[in-house]
CSV table of N, CA and C and ligand atoms in Angstrom, one decimal:
chain,number,residue,atom,x,y,z
X,1,MET,N,19.4,1.8,12.5
X,1,MET,CA,18.2,0.9,12.6
X,1,MET,C,18.3,-0.1,11.5
X,2,SER,N,18.0,-1.4,11.8
X,2,SER,CA,18.0,-2.4,10.8
X,2,SER,C,16.8,-3.3,10.9
X,3,LEU,N,17.0,-4.5,10.8
X,3,LEU,CA,15.8,-5.4,10.8
X,3,LEU,C,15.1,-5.4,12.1
X,4,ASP,N,15.8,-5.3,13.2
X,4,ASP,CA,15.2,-5.3,14.5
X,4,ASP,C,15.0,-3.8,15.0
X,5,GLY,N,13.9,-3.6,15.8
X,5,GLY,CA,13.7,-2.3,16.3
X,5,GLY,C,12.3,-2.0,16.3
X,6,ALA,N,11.9,-0.9,17.0
X,6,ALA,CA,10.5,-0.4,17.1
X,6,ALA,C,10.2,0.6,16.0
X,7,TYR,N,8.9,0.6,15.6
X,7,TYR,CA,8.5,1.6,14.6
X,7,TYR,C,8.6,3.0,15.2
X,8,ASP,N,9.1,3.9,14.5
X,8,ASP,CA,9.2,5.3,15.0
X,8,ASP,C,8.2,6.1,14.3
X,9,PRO,N,7.2,6.6,15.1
X,9,PRO,CA,6.1,7.3,14.4
X,9,PRO,C,6.5,8.7,13.9
X,10,ALA,N,7.8,9.1,14.2
X,10,ALA,CA,8.3,10.3,13.7
X,10,ALA,C,9.1,10.2,12.4
X,11,ASN,N,9.0,8.9,11.8
X,11,ASN,CA,9.7,8.8,10.5
X,11,ASN,C,9.0,9.6,9.5
X,12,ILE,N,9.8,10.0,8.4
X,12,ILE,CA,9.3,11.0,7.5
X,12,ILE,C,8.0,10.5,6.7
X,13,PHE,N,7.9,9.2,6.5
X,13,PHE,CA,6.7,8.8,5.7
X,13,PHE,C,5.5,8.9,6.6
X,14,ALA,N,5.6,8.6,7.9
X,14,ALA,CA,4.5,8.7,8.9
X,14,ALA,C,4.1,10.2,9.0
X,15,LYS,N,5.1,11.1,8.9
X,15,LYS,CA,4.8,12.5,8.9
X,15,LYS,C,4.0,12.9,7.7
X,16,ILE,N,4.4,12.4,6.5
X,16,ILE,CA,3.7,12.7,5.3
X,16,ILE,C,2.3,12.2,5.4
X,17,LEU,N,2.1,11.0,5.9
X,17,LEU,CA,0.8,10.4,6.0
X,17,LEU,C,-0.1,11.3,6.9
X,18,ARG,N,0.5,11.9,8.0
X,18,ARG,CA,-0.3,12.7,8.9
X,18,ARG,C,-0.4,14.1,8.4
X,19,GLY,N,0.2,14.4,7.3
X,19,GLY,CA,0.1,15.8,6.7
X,19,GLY,C,1.0,16.8,7.4
X,20,GLU,N,2.0,16.2,8.2
X,20,GLU,CA,3.0,17.1,8.9
X,20,GLU,C,4.2,17.4,8.1
X,21,ALA,N,4.4,16.7,7.0
X,21,ALA,CA,5.5,17.0,6.1
X,21,ALA,C,5.0,17.0,4.7
X,22,PRO,N,5.6,17.8,3.8
X,22,PRO,CA,5.1,17.9,2.5
X,22,PRO,C,5.4,16.7,1.6
X,23,CYS,N,4.6,16.6,0.5
X,23,CYS,CA,5.0,15.5,-0.5
X,23,CYS,C,4.2,15.9,-1.7
X,24,VAL,N,4.6,15.3,-2.8
X,24,VAL,CA,3.9,15.4,-4.1
X,24,VAL,C,3.1,14.2,-4.3
X,25,ARG,N,1.8,14.3,-4.0
X,25,ARG,CA,0.9,13.1,-3.9
X,25,ARG,C,0.5,12.7,-5.3
X,26,VAL,N,0.5,11.4,-5.5
X,26,VAL,CA,0.0,10.8,-6.8
X,26,VAL,C,-1.4,10.3,-6.7
X,27,PHE,N,-1.6,9.5,-5.6
X,27,PHE,CA,-2.8,8.7,-5.5
X,27,PHE,C,-3.0,8.3,-4.1
X,28,GLU,N,-4.2,8.1,-3.7
X,28,GLU,CA,-4.5,7.4,-2.4
X,28,GLU,C,-5.9,6.8,-2.4
X,29,ASP,N,-6.0,5.7,-1.7
X,29,ASP,CA,-7.3,5.1,-1.5
X,29,ASP,C,-7.4,4.7,0.0
X,30,GLU,N,-8.3,3.9,0.3
X,30,GLU,CA,-8.4,3.5,1.7
X,30,GLU,C,-7.2,2.9,2.3
X,31,HIS,N,-6.4,2.2,1.5
X,31,HIS,CA,-5.3,1.3,2.0
X,31,HIS,C,-3.9,1.9,1.7
X,32,VAL,N,-3.7,2.6,0.6
X,32,VAL,CA,-2.4,3.0,0.2
X,32,VAL,C,-2.3,4.5,-0.1
X,33,PHE,N,-1.1,5.0,0.0
X,33,PHE,CA,-0.8,6.3,-0.4
X,33,PHE,C,0.5,6.3,-1.3
X,34,ALA,N,0.4,7.0,-2.4
X,34,ALA,CA,1.5,7.0,-3.4
X,34,ALA,C,1.9,8.5,-3.6
X,35,PHE,N,3.2,8.7,-3.7
X,35,PHE,CA,3.8,10.0,-3.8
X,35,PHE,C,5.2,9.9,-4.5
X,36,MET,N,5.6,11.0,-5.0
X,36,MET,CA,6.8,11.1,-5.8
X,36,MET,C,8.1,11.0,-4.9
X,37,ASP,N,9.1,10.2,-5.2
X,37,ASP,CA,10.3,10.2,-4.5
X,37,ASP,C,11.1,11.5,-4.8
X,38,VAL,N,11.5,12.2,-3.7
X,38,VAL,CA,12.2,13.5,-3.9
X,38,VAL,C,13.6,13.3,-4.4
X,39,PHE,N,14.2,12.1,-4.2
X,39,PHE,CA,15.5,11.9,-4.7
X,39,PHE,C,15.4,10.8,-5.8
X,40,PRO,N,14.8,11.1,-6.9
X,40,PRO,CA,14.4,10.0,-7.8
X,40,PRO,C,15.6,9.3,-8.5
X,41,GLN,N,15.4,8.0,-8.6
X,41,GLN,CA,16.5,7.2,-9.3
X,41,GLN,C,16.2,7.2,-10.8
X,42,SER,N,15.0,7.6,-11.2
X,42,SER,CA,14.7,7.8,-12.6
X,42,SER,C,13.5,8.8,-12.7
X,43,LYS,N,13.2,9.3,-13.9
X,43,LYS,CA,12.1,10.1,-14.0
X,43,LYS,C,10.8,9.3,-13.7
X,44,GLY,N,10.0,9.8,-12.8
X,44,GLY,CA,8.8,9.1,-12.5
X,44,GLY,C,8.8,8.2,-11.3
X,45,HIS,N,10.0,8.1,-10.6
X,45,HIS,CA,10.2,7.3,-9.4
X,45,HIS,C,9.1,7.6,-8.4
X,46,THR,N,8.3,6.6,-8.1
X,46,THR,CA,7.1,6.8,-7.3
X,46,THR,C,7.2,5.8,-6.1
X,47,LEU,N,6.7,6.2,-4.9
X,47,LEU,CA,6.7,5.4,-3.7
X,47,LEU,C,5.2,5.0,-3.4
X,48,VAL,N,5.0,3.8,-2.9
X,48,VAL,CA,3.7,3.4,-2.5
X,48,VAL,C,3.8,2.9,-1.0
X,49,ILE,N,3.0,3.4,-0.1
X,49,ILE,CA,3.1,3.0,1.3
X,49,ILE,C,1.7,2.6,1.8
X,50,PRO,N,1.7,1.7,2.8
X,50,PRO,CA,0.4,1.4,3.4
X,50,PRO,C,0.0,2.5,4.3
X,51,LYS,N,-1.3,2.9,4.4
X,51,LYS,CA,-1.7,4.0,5.2
X,51,LYS,C,-1.9,3.6,6.6
X,52,HIS,N,-2.3,2.3,6.9
X,52,HIS,CA,-2.6,1.9,8.2
X,52,HIS,C,-1.7,0.8,8.6
X,53,SER,N,-0.5,1.2,9.0
X,53,SER,CA,0.6,0.3,9.3
X,53,SER,C,1.6,0.9,10.2
X,54,THR,N,2.2,0.0,11.0
X,54,THR,CA,3.4,0.4,11.8
X,54,THR,C,4.4,-0.7,11.5
X,55,ALA,N,4.4,-1.2,10.3
X,55,ALA,CA,5.5,-2.1,9.9
X,55,ALA,C,6.6,-1.3,9.3
X,56,ARG,N,7.8,-1.6,9.8
X,56,ARG,CA,9.0,-0.9,9.3
X,56,ARG,C,9.5,-1.5,8.0
X,57,ASN,N,9.1,-2.7,7.8
X,57,ASN,CA,9.5,-3.4,6.5
X,57,ASN,C,8.5,-4.5,6.2
X,58,PHE,N,8.7,-5.1,5.0
X,58,PHE,CA,7.7,-6.1,4.5
X,58,PHE,C,7.6,-7.3,5.4
X,59,LEU,N,8.7,-7.7,6.0
X,59,LEU,CA,8.7,-8.9,6.8
X,59,LEU,C,7.8,-8.7,8.1
X,60,GLU,N,7.6,-7.5,8.5
X,60,GLU,CA,6.8,-7.2,9.7
X,60,GLU,C,5.3,-7.0,9.4
X,61,GLU,N,5.0,-6.8,8.1
X,61,GLU,CA,3.6,-6.3,7.8
X,61,GLU,C,2.6,-7.4,8.1
X,62,GLU,N,1.4,-6.9,8.6
X,62,GLU,CA,0.3,-7.8,8.9
X,62,GLU,C,-0.2,-8.4,7.5
X,63,PRO,N,-0.4,-9.7,7.5
X,63,PRO,CA,-0.8,-10.4,6.2
X,63,PRO,C,-2.0,-9.7,5.6
X,64,GLN,N,-3.0,-9.2,6.4
X,64,GLN,CA,-4.2,-8.6,5.8
X,64,GLN,C,-3.9,-7.3,5.2
X,65,VAL,N,-2.8,-6.7,5.5
X,65,VAL,CA,-2.4,-5.4,4.8
X,65,VAL,C,-1.7,-5.7,3.5
X,66,VAL,N,-1.1,-6.8,3.4
X,66,VAL,CA,-0.2,-7.1,2.2
X,66,VAL,C,-1.1,-7.2,0.9
X,67,GLY,N,-2.2,-7.8,0.9
X,67,GLY,CA,-3.0,-7.9,-0.3
X,67,GLY,C,-3.4,-6.6,-0.9
X,68,PRO,N,-4.1,-5.7,-0.1
X,68,PRO,CA,-4.5,-4.4,-0.6
X,68,PRO,C,-3.3,-3.6,-1.0
X,69,LEU,N,-2.2,-3.7,-0.2
X,69,LEU,CA,-1.0,-3.0,-0.5
X,69,LEU,C,-0.4,-3.3,-1.9
X,70,MET,N,-0.3,-4.6,-2.2
X,70,MET,CA,0.2,-5.1,-3.4
X,70,MET,C,-0.7,-4.7,-4.6
X,71,LEU,N,-2.0,-4.7,-4.4
X,71,LEU,CA,-2.9,-4.3,-5.4
X,71,LEU,C,-2.7,-2.8,-5.7
X,72,GLY,N,-2.4,-2.0,-4.7
X,72,GLY,CA,-2.1,-0.6,-4.9
X,72,GLY,C,-0.8,-0.4,-5.6
X,73,VAL,N,0.2,-1.2,-5.3
X,73,VAL,CA,1.5,-1.1,-6.0
X,73,VAL,C,1.3,-1.4,-7.5
X,74,GLN,N,0.5,-2.5,-7.8
X,74,GLN,CA,0.3,-2.8,-9.2
X,74,GLN,C,-0.5,-1.7,-9.9
X,75,ARG,N,-1.5,-1.2,-9.2
X,75,ARG,CA,-2.3,-0.2,-9.8
X,75,ARG,C,-1.5,1.1,-10.2
X,76,VAL,N,-0.6,1.5,-9.3
X,76,VAL,CA,0.2,2.7,-9.5
X,76,VAL,C,1.3,2.3,-10.6
X,77,ALA,N,1.8,1.1,-10.5
X,77,ALA,CA,2.9,0.8,-11.5
X,77,ALA,C,2.3,0.8,-12.9
X,78,ARG,N,1.0,0.3,-13.1
X,78,ARG,CA,0.4,0.3,-14.4
X,78,ARG,C,0.2,1.8,-14.8
X,79,ALA,N,-0.2,2.7,-13.9
X,79,ALA,CA,-0.4,4.1,-14.3
X,79,ALA,C,0.9,4.7,-14.7
X,80,VAL,N,2.0,4.4,-13.9
X,80,VAL,CA,3.4,4.9,-14.3
X,80,VAL,C,3.7,4.5,-15.7
X,81,ARG,N,3.4,3.2,-16.0
X,81,ARG,CA,3.7,2.7,-17.4
X,81,ARG,C,2.9,3.4,-18.4
X,82,ALA,N,1.6,3.6,-18.2
X,82,ALA,CA,0.7,4.2,-19.1
X,82,ALA,C,1.1,5.7,-19.3
X,83,ALA,N,1.5,6.3,-18.3
X,83,ALA,CA,1.8,7.8,-18.4
X,83,ALA,C,3.1,8.0,-19.0
X,84,LEU,N,4.2,7.3,-18.7
X,84,LEU,CA,5.5,7.6,-19.1
X,84,LEU,C,6.1,6.7,-20.1
X,85,LYS,N,5.4,5.6,-20.5
X,85,LYS,CA,5.9,4.7,-21.6
X,85,LYS,C,7.3,4.3,-21.4
X,86,PRO,N,7.7,3.8,-20.3
X,86,PRO,CA,9.1,3.3,-20.1
X,86,PRO,C,9.3,2.0,-20.8
X,87,ASP,N,10.6,1.6,-21.0
X,87,ASP,CA,10.9,0.3,-21.6
X,87,ASP,C,10.8,-0.8,-20.6
X,88,GLY,N,10.9,-0.4,-19.3
X,88,GLY,CA,10.8,-1.4,-18.2
X,88,GLY,C,10.4,-0.7,-16.9
X,89,VAL,N,9.9,-1.5,-16.0
X,89,VAL,CA,9.5,-0.9,-14.7
X,89,VAL,C,10.1,-1.8,-13.6
X,90,MET,N,11.0,-1.1,-12.8
X,90,MET,CA,11.6,-1.9,-11.7
X,90,MET,C,10.7,-1.6,-10.4
X,91,ILE,N,10.4,-2.6,-9.7
X,91,ILE,CA,9.7,-2.5,-8.4
X,91,ILE,C,10.6,-3.1,-7.3
X,92,SER,N,11.0,-2.2,-6.3
X,92,SER,CA,11.9,-2.7,-5.3
X,92,SER,C,11.5,-2.3,-4.0
X,93,GLN,N,12.1,-3.0,-3.0
X,93,GLN,CA,11.7,-2.8,-1.6
X,93,GLN,C,12.8,-3.4,-0.8
X,94,PHE,N,13.2,-2.6,0.2
X,94,PHE,CA,14.4,-3.0,1.0
X,94,PHE,C,14.0,-3.2,2.5
X,95,ASN,N,14.7,-4.2,3.1
X,95,ASN,CA,14.4,-4.6,4.5
X,95,ASN,C,15.7,-4.5,5.3
X,96,GLY,N,15.8,-3.5,6.1
X,96,GLY,CA,17.0,-3.4,6.9
X,96,GLY,C,18.1,-2.6,6.2
X,97,ALA,N,18.9,-1.9,7.0
X,97,ALA,CA,20.0,-1.1,6.5
X,97,ALA,C,20.9,-1.8,5.6
X,98,ALA,N,21.2,-3.1,5.9
X,98,ALA,CA,22.2,-3.8,5.1
X,98,ALA,C,21.7,-4.1,3.7
X,99,SER,N,20.4,-4.0,3.5
X,99,SER,CA,19.8,-4.2,2.2
X,99,SER,C,19.7,-2.8,1.4
X,100,GLY,N,19.9,-1.7,2.1
X,100,GLY,CA,19.8,-0.4,1.5
X,100,GLY,C,18.6,0.4,2.0
X,101,GLN,N,17.9,-0.1,3.0
X,101,GLN,CA,16.7,0.7,3.5
X,101,GLN,C,17.2,1.9,4.3
X,102,THR,N,16.5,3.0,4.0
X,102,THR,CA,16.9,4.3,4.7
X,102,THR,C,15.7,4.9,5.5
X,103,VAL,N,14.4,4.5,5.1
X,103,VAL,CA,13.3,5.1,5.8
X,103,VAL,C,12.5,3.8,6.3
X,104,TYR,N,12.1,3.9,7.6
X,104,TYR,CA,11.6,2.7,8.3
X,104,TYR,C,10.0,2.8,8.4
X,105,HIS,N,9.3,3.0,7.3
X,105,HIS,CA,7.9,2.8,7.2
X,105,HIS,C,7.8,2.0,5.9
X,106,LEU,N,7.2,0.8,5.9
X,106,LEU,CA,7.2,0.0,4.7
X,106,LEU,C,6.9,0.8,3.5
X,107,HIS,N,7.6,0.6,2.4
X,107,HIS,CA,7.3,1.2,1.1
X,107,HIS,C,7.9,0.4,0.0
X,108,PHE,N,7.2,0.6,-1.2
X,108,PHE,CA,7.6,0.0,-2.4
X,108,PHE,C,8.1,1.1,-3.4
X,109,HIS,N,9.2,0.9,-4.1
X,109,HIS,CA,9.6,1.8,-5.1
X,109,HIS,C,9.1,1.3,-6.5
X,110,ILE,N,8.6,2.2,-7.2
X,110,ILE,CA,8.2,2.0,-8.6
X,110,ILE,C,9.1,2.9,-9.5
X,111,ILE,N,10.0,2.2,-10.2
X,111,ILE,CA,11.1,3.0,-10.9
X,111,ILE,C,11.0,2.7,-12.4
X,112,PRO,N,10.5,3.6,-13.2
X,112,PRO,CA,10.5,3.3,-14.6
X,112,PRO,C,11.9,3.4,-15.2
X,113,ARG,N,12.1,2.5,-16.2
X,113,ARG,CA,13.5,2.5,-16.7
X,113,ARG,C,13.4,2.6,-18.3
X,114,TRP,N,14.4,3.2,-18.8
X,114,TRP,CA,14.5,3.4,-20.3
X,114,TRP,C,15.8,2.8,-20.8
X,115,ASP,N,15.8,2.1,-21.9
X,115,ASP,CA,17.0,1.5,-22.5
X,115,ASP,C,18.1,2.5,-22.5
X,116,GLY,N,19.2,2.2,-22.1
X,116,GLY,CA,20.4,3.0,-22.2
X,116,GLY,C,20.5,4.1,-21.1
X,117,VAL,N,19.5,4.2,-20.3
X,117,VAL,CA,19.5,5.3,-19.2
X,117,VAL,C,19.9,4.6,-17.9
X,118,PRO,N,21.1,5.0,-17.4
X,118,PRO,CA,21.5,4.3,-16.1
X,118,PRO,C,20.6,4.6,-14.9
X,119,LEU,N,20.5,3.7,-14.0
X,119,LEU,CA,19.8,3.9,-12.8
X,119,LEU,C,20.5,5.0,-11.9
X,120,GLY,N,19.8,5.9,-11.4
X,120,GLY,CA,20.4,6.9,-10.5
X,120,GLY,C,20.7,6.3,-9.1
X,121,ARG,N,21.4,7.0,-8.3
X,121,ARG,CA,21.8,6.5,-7.0
X,121,ARG,C,20.6,6.4,-6.1
X,122,HIS,N,20.6,5.3,-5.3
X,122,HIS,CA,19.5,5.1,-4.3
X,122,HIS,C,19.6,6.0,-3.2
X,123,ALA,N,18.5,6.8,-2.9
X,123,ALA,CA,18.3,7.7,-1.8
X,123,ALA,C,19.5,8.6,-1.6
X,124,GLY,N,20.2,8.9,-2.7
X,124,GLY,CA,21.4,9.8,-2.5
X,124,GLY,C,21.6,10.7,-3.7
X,125,GLY,N,20.8,10.7,-4.7
X,125,GLY,CA,21.0,11.6,-5.8
X,125,GLY,C,20.5,13.0,-5.5
X,126,GLY,N,20.4,13.8,-6.5
X,126,GLY,CA,20.0,15.2,-6.3
X,126,GLY,C,18.5,15.2,-6.0
X,127,MET,N,18.1,16.3,-5.3
X,127,MET,CA,16.7,16.5,-5.0
X,127,MET,C,16.0,17.0,-6.3
X,128,ALA,N,14.8,16.4,-6.6
X,128,ALA,CA,14.1,16.8,-7.8
X,128,ALA,C,13.4,18.1,-7.7
X,129,ASP,N,13.2,18.8,-8.8
X,129,ASP,CA,12.5,20.0,-8.9
X,129,ASP,C,11.0,19.8,-8.6
X,130,LYS,N,10.4,20.5,-7.6
X,130,LYS,CA,9.1,20.2,-7.2
X,130,LYS,C,8.0,20.4,-8.3
X,131,GLU,N,8.2,21.4,-9.1
X,131,GLU,CA,7.2,21.6,-10.2
X,131,GLU,C,7.3,20.4,-11.2
X,132,GLU,N,8.5,19.9,-11.5
X,132,GLU,CA,8.6,18.8,-12.4
X,132,GLU,C,7.9,17.6,-11.8
X,133,LEU,N,8.1,17.4,-10.4
X,133,LEU,CA,7.5,16.2,-9.8
X,133,LEU,C,6.0,16.4,-9.8
X,134,LYS,N,5.5,17.6,-9.6
X,134,LYS,CA,4.0,17.8,-9.7
X,134,LYS,C,3.5,17.5,-11.1
X,135,ALA,N,4.2,17.8,-12.1
X,135,ALA,CA,3.7,17.5,-13.5
X,135,ALA,C,3.7,16.0,-13.7
X,136,LEU,N,4.8,15.4,-13.2
X,136,LEU,CA,4.8,13.9,-13.4
X,136,LEU,C,3.7,13.2,-12.6
X,137,ALA,N,3.5,13.7,-11.4
X,137,ALA,CA,2.4,13.1,-10.5
X,137,ALA,C,1.1,13.3,-11.2
X,138,ALA,N,0.8,14.4,-11.8
X,138,ALA,CA,-0.5,14.7,-12.5
X,138,ALA,C,-0.6,13.7,-13.7
X,139,GLU,N,0.5,13.5,-14.4
X,139,GLU,CA,0.4,12.6,-15.6
X,139,GLU,C,0.1,11.2,-15.1
X,140,ILE,N,0.8,10.8,-14.0
X,140,ILE,CA,0.6,9.4,-13.5
X,140,ILE,C,-0.9,9.3,-12.9
X,141,ALA,N,-1.3,10.3,-12.2
X,141,ALA,CA,-2.6,10.2,-11.6
X,141,ALA,C,-3.7,10.1,-12.6
X,142,ALA,N,-3.5,10.8,-13.7
X,142,ALA,CA,-4.5,10.7,-14.8
X,142,ALA,C,-4.7,9.3,-15.4
X,143,LYS,N,-3.7,8.5,-15.2
X,143,LYS,CA,-3.7,7.1,-15.8
X,143,LYS,C,-4.1,6.0,-14.7
X,144,ILE,N,-4.4,6.4,-13.5
X,144,ILE,CA,-4.9,5.4,-12.5
X,144,ILE,C,-6.2,4.9,-13.0
X,145,ALA,N,-6.3,3.6,-13.1
X,145,ALA,CA,-7.5,3.0,-13.6
X,145,ALA,C,-8.3,2.4,-12.4
N,1,AMP,P1,14.6,3.2,1.2
N,1,AMP,O1,16.0,3.5,1.1
N,1,AMP,O2,14.2,2.0,0.5
N,1,AMP,O3,14.1,3.2,2.6
N,1,AMP,O4,13.8,4.3,0.4
N,1,AMP,C1,13.5,5.6,0.9
N,1,AMP,C2,13.2,6.5,-0.2
N,1,AMP,O5,12.6,7.6,0.2
N,1,AMP,C3,14.4,6.9,-1.0
N,1,AMP,O6,14.3,6.6,-2.4
N,1,AMP,C4,14.5,8.4,-0.8
N,1,AMP,O7,14.9,9.1,-1.9
N,1,AMP,C5,13.0,8.7,-0.5
N,1,AMP,N1,12.7,9.9,0.4
N,1,AMP,C6,13.4,10.2,1.5
N,1,AMP,N2,12.7,11.3,2.0
N,1,AMP,C7,11.7,11.6,1.2
N,1,AMP,C8,10.6,12.6,1.3
N,1,AMP,N3,10.6,13.5,2.2
N,1,AMP,N4,9.7,12.6,0.3
N,1,AMP,C9,9.8,11.6,-0.7
N,1,AMP,N5,10.7,10.7,-0.8
N,1,AMP,C10,11.7,10.7,0.2
C-alpha cells in the first residue's frame, strides 16, 4: 500500500482505537489518542493518532481534523520533553511506503533524542519491554498540561 488506496479498518491502529488490540496508552482526549511505540527508535518514542479519522496519511486528512490533531501532537511532545528531559525532540510523519510508512492510519511520531545516542531503526528494531513502556507512559502522562 502506498499513497493511493482505501483505508483498511483492520489496520493495527484502528484495532487499538477500538480496544481490539493492546497498547500502552499515554493520553487521550476527544480528538487524539497517544500511545507508546512498541518498536521504539528511542526511549520514550510516542505515537499520536486522530481518533475520528479514516485518513491513511496526512495528505488525506480532513482539514478540520488537522488543527486539533496538531494541538494534541504539541501537547504530548511537551509532556515527553518535560518527563524525559531530552536534548532534542524529533517529530516525524510518513506518507506512503516510499517515504517509510508501514501503518496506514495517520500518525505522528514523537521521538526524544539525546546527544550522542544514535536513532534506532524505524519500525524494525526490537520490541520494547511492556513494563518499561508502562513506566515511561506514566511519566509522560504525569506531565500532560
Ligand atoms: P510508520 O512506519 O510511520 O507507519 O510507523 C508505524 C509505527 O508503528 C512504527 O514506528 C512501529 O514501530 C509502530 N507500531 C507498529 N505496530 C505497533 C503496535 N501494535 N503498537 C505500537 N506501535 C506499533
